[in-house]
């Protein structure tokens, strides 16, 4: 499930009480004396035009700034991606990765086995439709479809197909974009039904809610979110009946530097996690990293060697489990 601070407008200070007022001059009427005004008193209170509020971000992107900083795509081993556009609409991609995969264990020891993977992808991009698909050598297929049915109505389809029984998933989403709100209805396998709604309350504050029903497991939940964003910061809060409480804060120090932090509490699992991260963009590279209360330190460096060629370095250190992951990769093509 996707992802509050208050906004106070500047107001003129109240006039001094009568007992504190200056005595009138001995000659002339006190009302004739010009009132003493300062620069703060001349400023009028900013008015909010509730009939012309901005459209909020999609419900699933409520924490996108914090997610980009605190959830870098770290990996272990070697990764190579090649993308080629055959024409302005159609493109092909190849991805090769070699590394290790962790196996579940009962103890604190980390068990890893070597693994490799190859994926072939194709994409079609049109102003009103996007088709993307990827197929791996072990039979897994991922597909995504985005189609604009109307000017404000969009259809999204996500599907994951595997050869293993009961692991394939599919989801249909209908997104409606209003002038100052967004709504979404979801329909998926295993009798999944869900919906969400987010509304701009002021120029900077938006509030939303969501609910879902999983018929196969007979589970339901309701959640509420709040997002406050300005040009310098973004703050979000989320709470759900599943026992999840999530808070995030992103501070834009400059155009190239951002700092982020989040807090997550899971009542069902009795787990509390907090993390702090940074996002630093240079002229030729981008550096992201984070550290959390579980003792995990991670960093991801993306260096642009030449136009269309990027070099990636990844590292993740888990001091509690003594698990260390290092990777490097290269991507060719735009």
Short mmCIF file of C-alpha atoms in Angstrom, two decimals:
data_model
loop_
_atom_site.label_atom_id
_atom_site.label_comp_id
_atom_site.label_asym_id
_atom_site.label_seq_id
_atom_site.Cartn_x
_atom_site.Cartn_y
_atom_site.Cartn_z
CA UNK A 1 0.00 0.00 0.00
CA UNK A 2 1.11 3.19 -1.02
CA UNK A 3 2.39 6.23 0.93
CA UNK A 4 1.53 15.47 7.83
CA UNK A 5 2.64 18.63 8.54
CA UNK A 6 0.52 21.74 8.69
CA UNK A 7 0.90 24.84 6.54
CA UNK A 8 0.47 28.21 8.19
CA UNK A 9 0.19 31.28 6.06
CA UNK A 10 1.97 34.49 7.03
CA UNK A 11 -0.38 36.81 8.86
CA UNK A 12 -0.05 40.34 10.15
CA UNK A 13 0.58 40.61 13.91
CA UNK A 14 -2.49 41.62 15.97
CA UNK A 15 -2.79 45.25 17.07
CA UNK A 16 -1.57 46.08 20.57
CA UNK A 17 -4.21 46.11 23.34
CA UNK A 18 -5.79 49.41 24.31
CA UNK A 19 -3.90 49.53 27.56
CA UNK A 20 -0.63 49.42 25.68
CA UNK A 21 -1.59 52.07 23.09
CA UNK A 22 0.40 55.26 22.89
CA UNK A 23 -1.21 58.32 24.55
CA UNK A 24 -2.73 60.78 22.11
CA UNK A 25 -0.99 64.10 21.60
CA UNK A 26 -2.18 66.95 23.85
CA UNK A 27 -3.32 69.05 20.85
CA UNK A 28 -5.57 67.48 18.18
CA UNK A 29 -7.74 64.39 17.91
CA UNK A 30 -6.08 61.04 18.46
CA UNK A 31 -7.98 59.58 15.50
CA UNK A 32 -6.29 62.09 13.24
CA UNK A 33 -2.88 60.65 14.05
CA UNK A 34 -1.72 58.29 11.28
CA UNK A 35 -1.46 54.65 12.43
CA UNK A 36 1.99 53.16 12.74
CA UNK A 37 2.40 50.41 10.14
CA UNK A 38 5.38 48.17 9.49
CA UNK A 39 6.36 45.95 6.60
CA UNK A 40 4.86 42.88 8.27
CA UNK A 41 1.53 44.62 8.86
CA UNK A 42 1.30 45.58 5.19
CA UNK A 43 1.58 41.97 4.06
CA UNK A 44 -1.80 40.41 3.46
CA UNK A 45 -2.62 36.88 4.37
CA UNK A 46 -2.19 34.49 1.48
CA UNK A 47 -5.50 33.14 0.34
CA UNK A 48 -5.98 29.54 -0.84
CA UNK A 49 -8.00 29.13 -4.02
CA UNK A 50 -9.86 25.91 -3.25
CA UNK A 51 -11.39 25.88 -6.72
CA UNK A 52 -7.98 25.77 -8.42
CA UNK A 53 -5.89 23.24 -6.47
CA UNK A 54 -3.14 21.20 -8.15
CA UNK A 55 -3.60 17.53 -8.99
CA UNK A 56 -1.85 15.28 -6.41
CA UNK A 57 0.64 12.56 -7.23
CA UNK A 58 -0.70 9.02 -7.79
CA UNK A 59 -1.48 7.08 -4.64
CA UNK A 60 1.23 4.47 -5.29
CA UNK A 61 3.83 7.25 -5.74
CA UNK A 62 3.06 8.95 -2.43
CA UNK A 63 6.62 8.22 -1.19
CA UNK A 64 8.47 8.27 -4.50
CA UNK A 65 11.13 10.81 -3.44
CA UNK A 66 12.03 8.82 -0.33
CA UNK A 67 11.87 5.56 -2.27
CA UNK A 68 14.36 6.78 -4.89
CA UNK A 69 16.84 7.79 -2.19
CA UNK A 70 16.36 5.03 0.41
CA UNK A 71 15.73 2.07 -1.93
CA UNK A 72 18.62 2.00 -4.40
CA UNK A 73 18.68 -0.98 -6.75
CA UNK A 74 21.69 -2.69 -5.16
CA UNK A 75 22.82 -6.06 -6.49
CA UNK A 76 25.58 -8.64 -6.09
CA UNK A 77 27.91 -9.93 -8.79
CA UNK A 78 27.93 -8.86 -12.44
CA UNK A 79 25.17 -7.21 -14.44
CA UNK A 80 25.13 -6.10 -18.10
CA UNK A 81 22.19 -4.39 -19.85
CA UNK A 82 21.97 -3.57 -23.56
CA UNK A 83 19.12 -1.57 -25.08
CA UNK A 84 18.63 -0.67 -28.72
CA UNK A 85 15.84 1.39 -30.24
CA UNK A 86 14.96 0.08 -33.70
CA UNK A 87 12.74 3.09 -34.37
CA UNK A 88 11.19 5.88 -32.31
CA UNK A 89 8.49 3.49 -31.05
CA UNK A 90 9.99 0.00 -30.82
CA UNK A 91 13.05 -1.19 -28.88
CA UNK A 92 14.79 -4.39 -27.77
CA UNK A 93 16.85 -5.15 -24.67
CA UNK A 94 19.14 -7.87 -23.35
CA UNK A 95 20.10 -8.35 -19.70
CA UNK A 96 22.71 -10.73 -18.25
CA UNK A 97 23.41 -11.13 -14.54
CA UNK A 98 25.68 -13.45 -12.56
CA UNK A 99 25.87 -13.56 -8.81
CA UNK A 100 24.53 -15.46 -5.82
CA UNK A 101 21.11 -16.13 -4.34
CA UNK A 102 20.31 -16.42 -0.66
CA UNK A 103 18.50 -19.51 0.58
CA UNK A 104 16.24 -19.43 3.65
CA UNK A 105 17.85 -20.91 6.76
CA UNK A 106 16.68 -21.46 10.31
CA UNK A 107 19.80 -20.10 11.94
CA UNK A 108 21.61 -16.78 11.66
CA UNK A 109 24.00 -18.09 8.99
CA UNK A 110 23.56 -16.84 5.42
CA UNK A 111 23.51 -19.58 2.78
CA UNK A 112 24.24 -18.54 -0.80
CA UNK A 113 24.30 -20.48 -4.05
CA UNK A 114 25.67 -19.23 -7.38
CA UNK A 115 23.10 -18.27 -9.98
CA UNK A 116 22.86 -16.62 -13.39
CA UNK A 117 20.04 -15.17 -15.43
CA UNK A 118 19.36 -13.89 -18.95
CA UNK A 119 16.35 -11.80 -19.96
CA UNK A 120 15.14 -10.66 -23.35
CA UNK A 121 12.86 -7.65 -23.51
CA UNK A 122 10.83 -5.68 -26.00
CA UNK A 123 9.00 -2.39 -25.66
CA UNK A 124 6.59 -0.32 -27.72
CA UNK A 125 5.98 3.29 -26.77
CA UNK A 126 3.25 5.42 -28.27
CA UNK A 127 1.82 8.70 -26.94
CA UNK A 128 -1.33 6.79 -25.87
CA UNK A 129 -0.01 3.27 -25.27
CA UNK A 130 3.03 1.61 -23.69
CA UNK A 131 3.74 -2.13 -24.05
CA UNK A 132 6.68 -3.73 -22.23
CA UNK A 133 7.62 -7.38 -21.84
CA UNK A 134 10.55 -9.41 -20.54
CA UNK A 135 11.18 -13.17 -20.77
CA UNK A 136 13.92 -15.02 -18.88
CA UNK A 137 15.67 -18.26 -19.75
CA UNK A 138 13.88 -20.15 -16.95
CA UNK A 139 10.41 -19.42 -18.34
CA UNK A 140 9.38 -16.37 -16.33
CA UNK A 141 7.51 -13.68 -18.27
CA UNK A 142 6.75 -10.14 -17.07
CA UNK A 143 4.40 -7.89 -19.02
CA UNK A 144 3.17 -4.33 -18.53
CA UNK A 145 0.53 -2.43 -20.48
CA UNK A 146 -0.53 1.20 -20.12
CA UNK A 147 -3.28 2.53 -22.35
CA UNK A 148 -5.07 5.89 -22.26
CA UNK A 149 -8.73 5.01 -22.81
CA UNK A 150 -9.90 8.60 -22.42
CA UNK A 151 -8.27 11.92 -21.70
CA UNK A 152 -8.47 11.32 -17.93
CA UNK A 153 -8.93 7.52 -17.79
CA UNK A 154 -6.00 5.10 -18.04
CA UNK A 155 -5.83 1.30 -18.02
CA UNK A 156 -2.79 -0.50 -16.56
CA UNK A 157 -2.11 -4.23 -16.74
CA UNK A 158 0.72 -5.98 -14.86
CA UNK A 159 1.30 -9.71 -15.24
CA UNK A 160 3.92 -12.15 -13.94
CA UNK A 161 3.80 -15.66 -15.37
CA UNK A 162 5.91 -18.56 -14.09
CA UNK A 163 6.07 -22.29 -14.70
CA UNK A 164 5.56 -22.93 -10.97
CA UNK A 165 1.93 -23.42 -9.93
CA UNK A 166 0.17 -20.72 -7.86
CA UNK A 167 2.97 -18.18 -8.43
CA UNK A 168 1.57 -16.37 -11.47
CA UNK A 169 -0.03 -13.00 -10.81
CA UNK A 170 -2.11 -10.51 -12.76
CA UNK A 171 -3.50 -7.08 -11.96
CA UNK A 172 -5.84 -4.68 -13.80
CA UNK A 173 -5.95 -1.04 -12.73
CA UNK A 174 -8.23 1.77 -13.88
CA UNK A 175 -6.80 5.20 -13.03
CA UNK A 176 -8.88 8.37 -13.22
CA UNK A 177 -7.21 11.78 -13.02
CA UNK A 178 -9.38 14.68 -11.98
CA UNK A 179 -8.61 18.35 -11.66
CA UNK A 180 -7.51 18.12 -8.02
CA UNK A 181 -7.87 14.40 -7.22
CA UNK A 182 -6.97 10.91 -8.42
CA UNK A 183 -8.80 7.63 -7.99
CA UNK A 184 -7.94 4.03 -8.84
CA UNK A 185 -9.76 0.71 -8.94
CA UNK A 186 -7.79 -2.57 -8.96
CA UNK A 187 -8.81 -6.10 -9.89
CA UNK A 188 -6.45 -9.06 -9.59
CA UNK A 189 -6.23 -12.81 -9.33
CA UNK A 190 -7.02 -14.65 -6.10
CA UNK A 191 -10.21 -12.56 -5.93
CA UNK A 192 -8.37 -9.32 -5.18
CA UNK A 193 -10.37 -6.07 -5.24
CA UNK A 194 -8.95 -2.72 -4.24
CA UNK A 195 -9.40 0.99 -4.63
CA UNK A 196 -7.82 4.24 -3.52
CA UNK A 197 -8.55 7.96 -3.64
CA UNK A 198 -6.31 10.98 -3.02
CA UNK A 199 -7.43 14.61 -2.86
CA UNK A 200 -5.57 17.91 -2.72
CA UNK A 201 -6.71 19.80 0.37
CA UNK A 202 -4.43 22.83 -0.03
CA UNK A 203 -1.70 23.85 -2.43
CA UNK A 204 0.80 21.67 -0.57
CA UNK A 205 -1.26 19.13 1.38
CA UNK A 206 -3.04 16.08 -0.02
CA UNK A 207 -4.94 13.36 1.84
CA UNK A 208 -5.95 9.91 0.66
CA UNK A 209 -7.40 6.56 1.62
CA UNK A 210 -7.44 3.04 0.23
CA UNK A 211 -9.11 -0.31 0.88
CA UNK A 212 -8.71 -3.83 -0.48
CA UNK A 213 -10.30 -7.26 -0.17
CA UNK A 214 -8.44 -10.54 -0.81
CA UNK A 215 -11.17 -13.10 -1.26
CA UNK A 216 -9.05 -16.23 -1.38
CA UNK A 217 -7.51 -15.51 2.02
CA UNK A 218 -10.57 -13.60 3.27
CA UNK A 219 -8.52 -10.61 4.35
CA UNK A 220 -9.28 -6.91 4.12
CA UNK A 221 -7.60 -3.68 5.15
CA UNK A 222 -8.09 0.08 5.10
CA UNK A 223 -5.32 2.68 4.99
CA UNK A 224 -4.91 6.45 5.16
CA UNK A 225 -2.09 8.62 3.83
CA UNK A 226 -1.04 12.26 3.98
CA UNK A 227 1.54 14.10 1.87
CA UNK A 228 2.91 17.61 2.33
CA UNK A 229 5.36 18.91 -0.25
CA UNK A 230 7.04 22.19 -1.06
CA UNK A 231 9.97 23.14 -3.26
CA UNK A 232 12.38 22.26 -0.45
CA UNK A 233 10.86 19.27 1.37
CA UNK A 234 8.42 16.37 1.15
CA UNK A 235 6.82 14.74 4.20
CA UNK A 236 4.50 11.73 4.10
CA UNK A 237 2.63 9.60 6.61
CA UNK A 238 0.75 6.32 6.23
CA UNK A 239 -1.27 4.15 8.60
CA UNK A 240 -3.23 0.98 7.91
CA UNK A 241 -5.41 -1.47 9.79
CA UNK A 242 -2.80 -4.17 9.05
CA UNK A 243 -0.70 -2.58 11.81
CA UNK A 244 1.62 -0.67 9.51
CA UNK A 245 2.78 2.86 10.31
CA UNK A 246 5.17 4.55 7.88
CA UNK A 247 6.67 8.05 7.96
CA UNK A 248 9.13 9.63 5.52
CA UNK A 249 10.85 12.99 5.10
CA UNK A 250 12.96 14.30 2.23
CA UNK A 251 14.90 17.57 2.44
CA UNK A 252 16.16 19.10 -0.80
CA UNK A 253 19.39 20.75 0.29
CA UNK A 254 20.11 21.99 -3.23
CA UNK A 255 19.31 21.07 -6.82
CA UNK A 256 21.89 18.27 -6.63
CA UNK A 257 21.72 17.10 -3.02
CA UNK A 258 18.79 15.52 -1.15
CA UNK A 259 18.61 13.95 2.29
CA UNK A 260 15.92 11.46 3.28
CA UNK A 261 14.80 9.50 6.31
CA UNK A 262 11.97 7.13 7.06
CA UNK A 263 10.42 5.28 9.98
CA UNK A 264 8.40 2.08 9.73
CA UNK A 265 6.54 0.20 12.45
CA UNK A 266 4.89 -3.17 11.85
CA UNK A 267 2.60 -4.07 14.73
CA UNK A 268 1.96 -7.61 13.52
CA UNK A 269 5.66 -8.47 13.25
CA UNK A 270 6.67 -6.27 16.22
CA UNK A 271 9.36 -4.73 14.04
CA UNK A 272 10.61 -1.13 14.01
CA UNK A 273 13.03 0.17 11.36
CA UNK A 274 14.43 3.61 10.69
CA UNK A 275 16.83 4.62 7.94
CA UNK A 276 18.69 7.67 6.70
CA UNK A 277 19.92 8.20 3.16
CA UNK A 278 21.34 10.68 0.69
CA UNK A 279 21.11 11.35 -3.04
CA UNK A 280 23.95 13.30 -4.64
CA UNK A 281 23.89 14.13 -8.36
CA UNK A 282 27.05 15.32 -10.05
CA UNK A 283 27.61 16.33 -13.65
CA UNK A 284 28.57 12.80 -14.77
CA UNK A 285 27.41 10.54 -11.95
CA UNK A 286 24.78 9.91 -9.29
CA UNK A 287 25.57 8.59 -5.80
CA UNK A 288 22.92 7.18 -3.46
CA UNK A 289 23.29 5.48 -0.13
CA UNK A 290 21.59 4.71 3.16
CA UNK A 291 22.09 3.28 6.65
CA UNK A 292 19.35 1.78 8.81
CA UNK A 293 18.84 0.59 12.36
CA UNK A 294 19.36 -3.05 11.30
CA UNK A 295 23.03 -2.31 10.71
CA UNK A 296 22.75 -2.39 6.91
CA UNK A 297 24.82 0.13 4.94
CA UNK A 298 24.35 0.35 1.17
CA UNK A 299 25.56 2.58 -1.65
CA UNK A 300 25.01 2.74 -5.41
CA UNK A 301 27.16 4.74 -7.83
CA UNK A 302 26.05 5.34 -11.42
CA UNK A 303 28.75 6.87 -13.60
CA UNK A 304 28.07 8.09 -17.13
CA UNK A 305 31.19 7.32 -19.15
CA UNK A 306 29.91 8.48 -22.54
CA UNK A 307 26.45 9.23 -23.91
CA UNK A 308 24.62 5.91 -23.81
CA UNK A 309 27.21 4.06 -21.67
CA UNK A 310 26.86 3.91 -17.87
CA UNK A 311 29.01 2.13 -15.29
CA UNK A 312 27.45 1.00 -12.00
CA UNK A 313 29.04 0.07 -8.66
CA UNK A 314 26.95 -1.46 -5.87
CA UNK A 315 27.73 -2.36 -2.25
CA UNK A 316 25.68 -3.54 0.72
CA UNK A 317 27.06 -4.42 4.17
CA UNK A 318 24.95 -6.24 6.74
CA UNK A 319 27.02 -6.08 9.93
CA UNK A 320 24.57 -8.08 12.06
CA UNK A 321 24.42 -11.07 9.71
CA UNK A 322 27.98 -10.53 8.46
CA UNK A 323 26.68 -10.57 4.91
CA UNK A 324 28.56 -8.45 2.38
CA UNK A 325 27.42 -7.87 -1.20
CA UNK A 326 29.43 -6.17 -3.93
CA UNK A 327 28.55 -5.80 -7.59
CA UNK A 328 29.47 -3.94 -10.73
CA UNK A 329 27.67 -3.56 -14.00
CA UNK A 330 27.38 -1.68 -17.26
CA UNK A 331 24.44 -0.50 -19.31
CA UNK A 332 24.67 0.37 -22.99
CA UNK A 333 21.95 2.22 -24.86
CA UNK A 334 19.35 4.80 -23.97
#
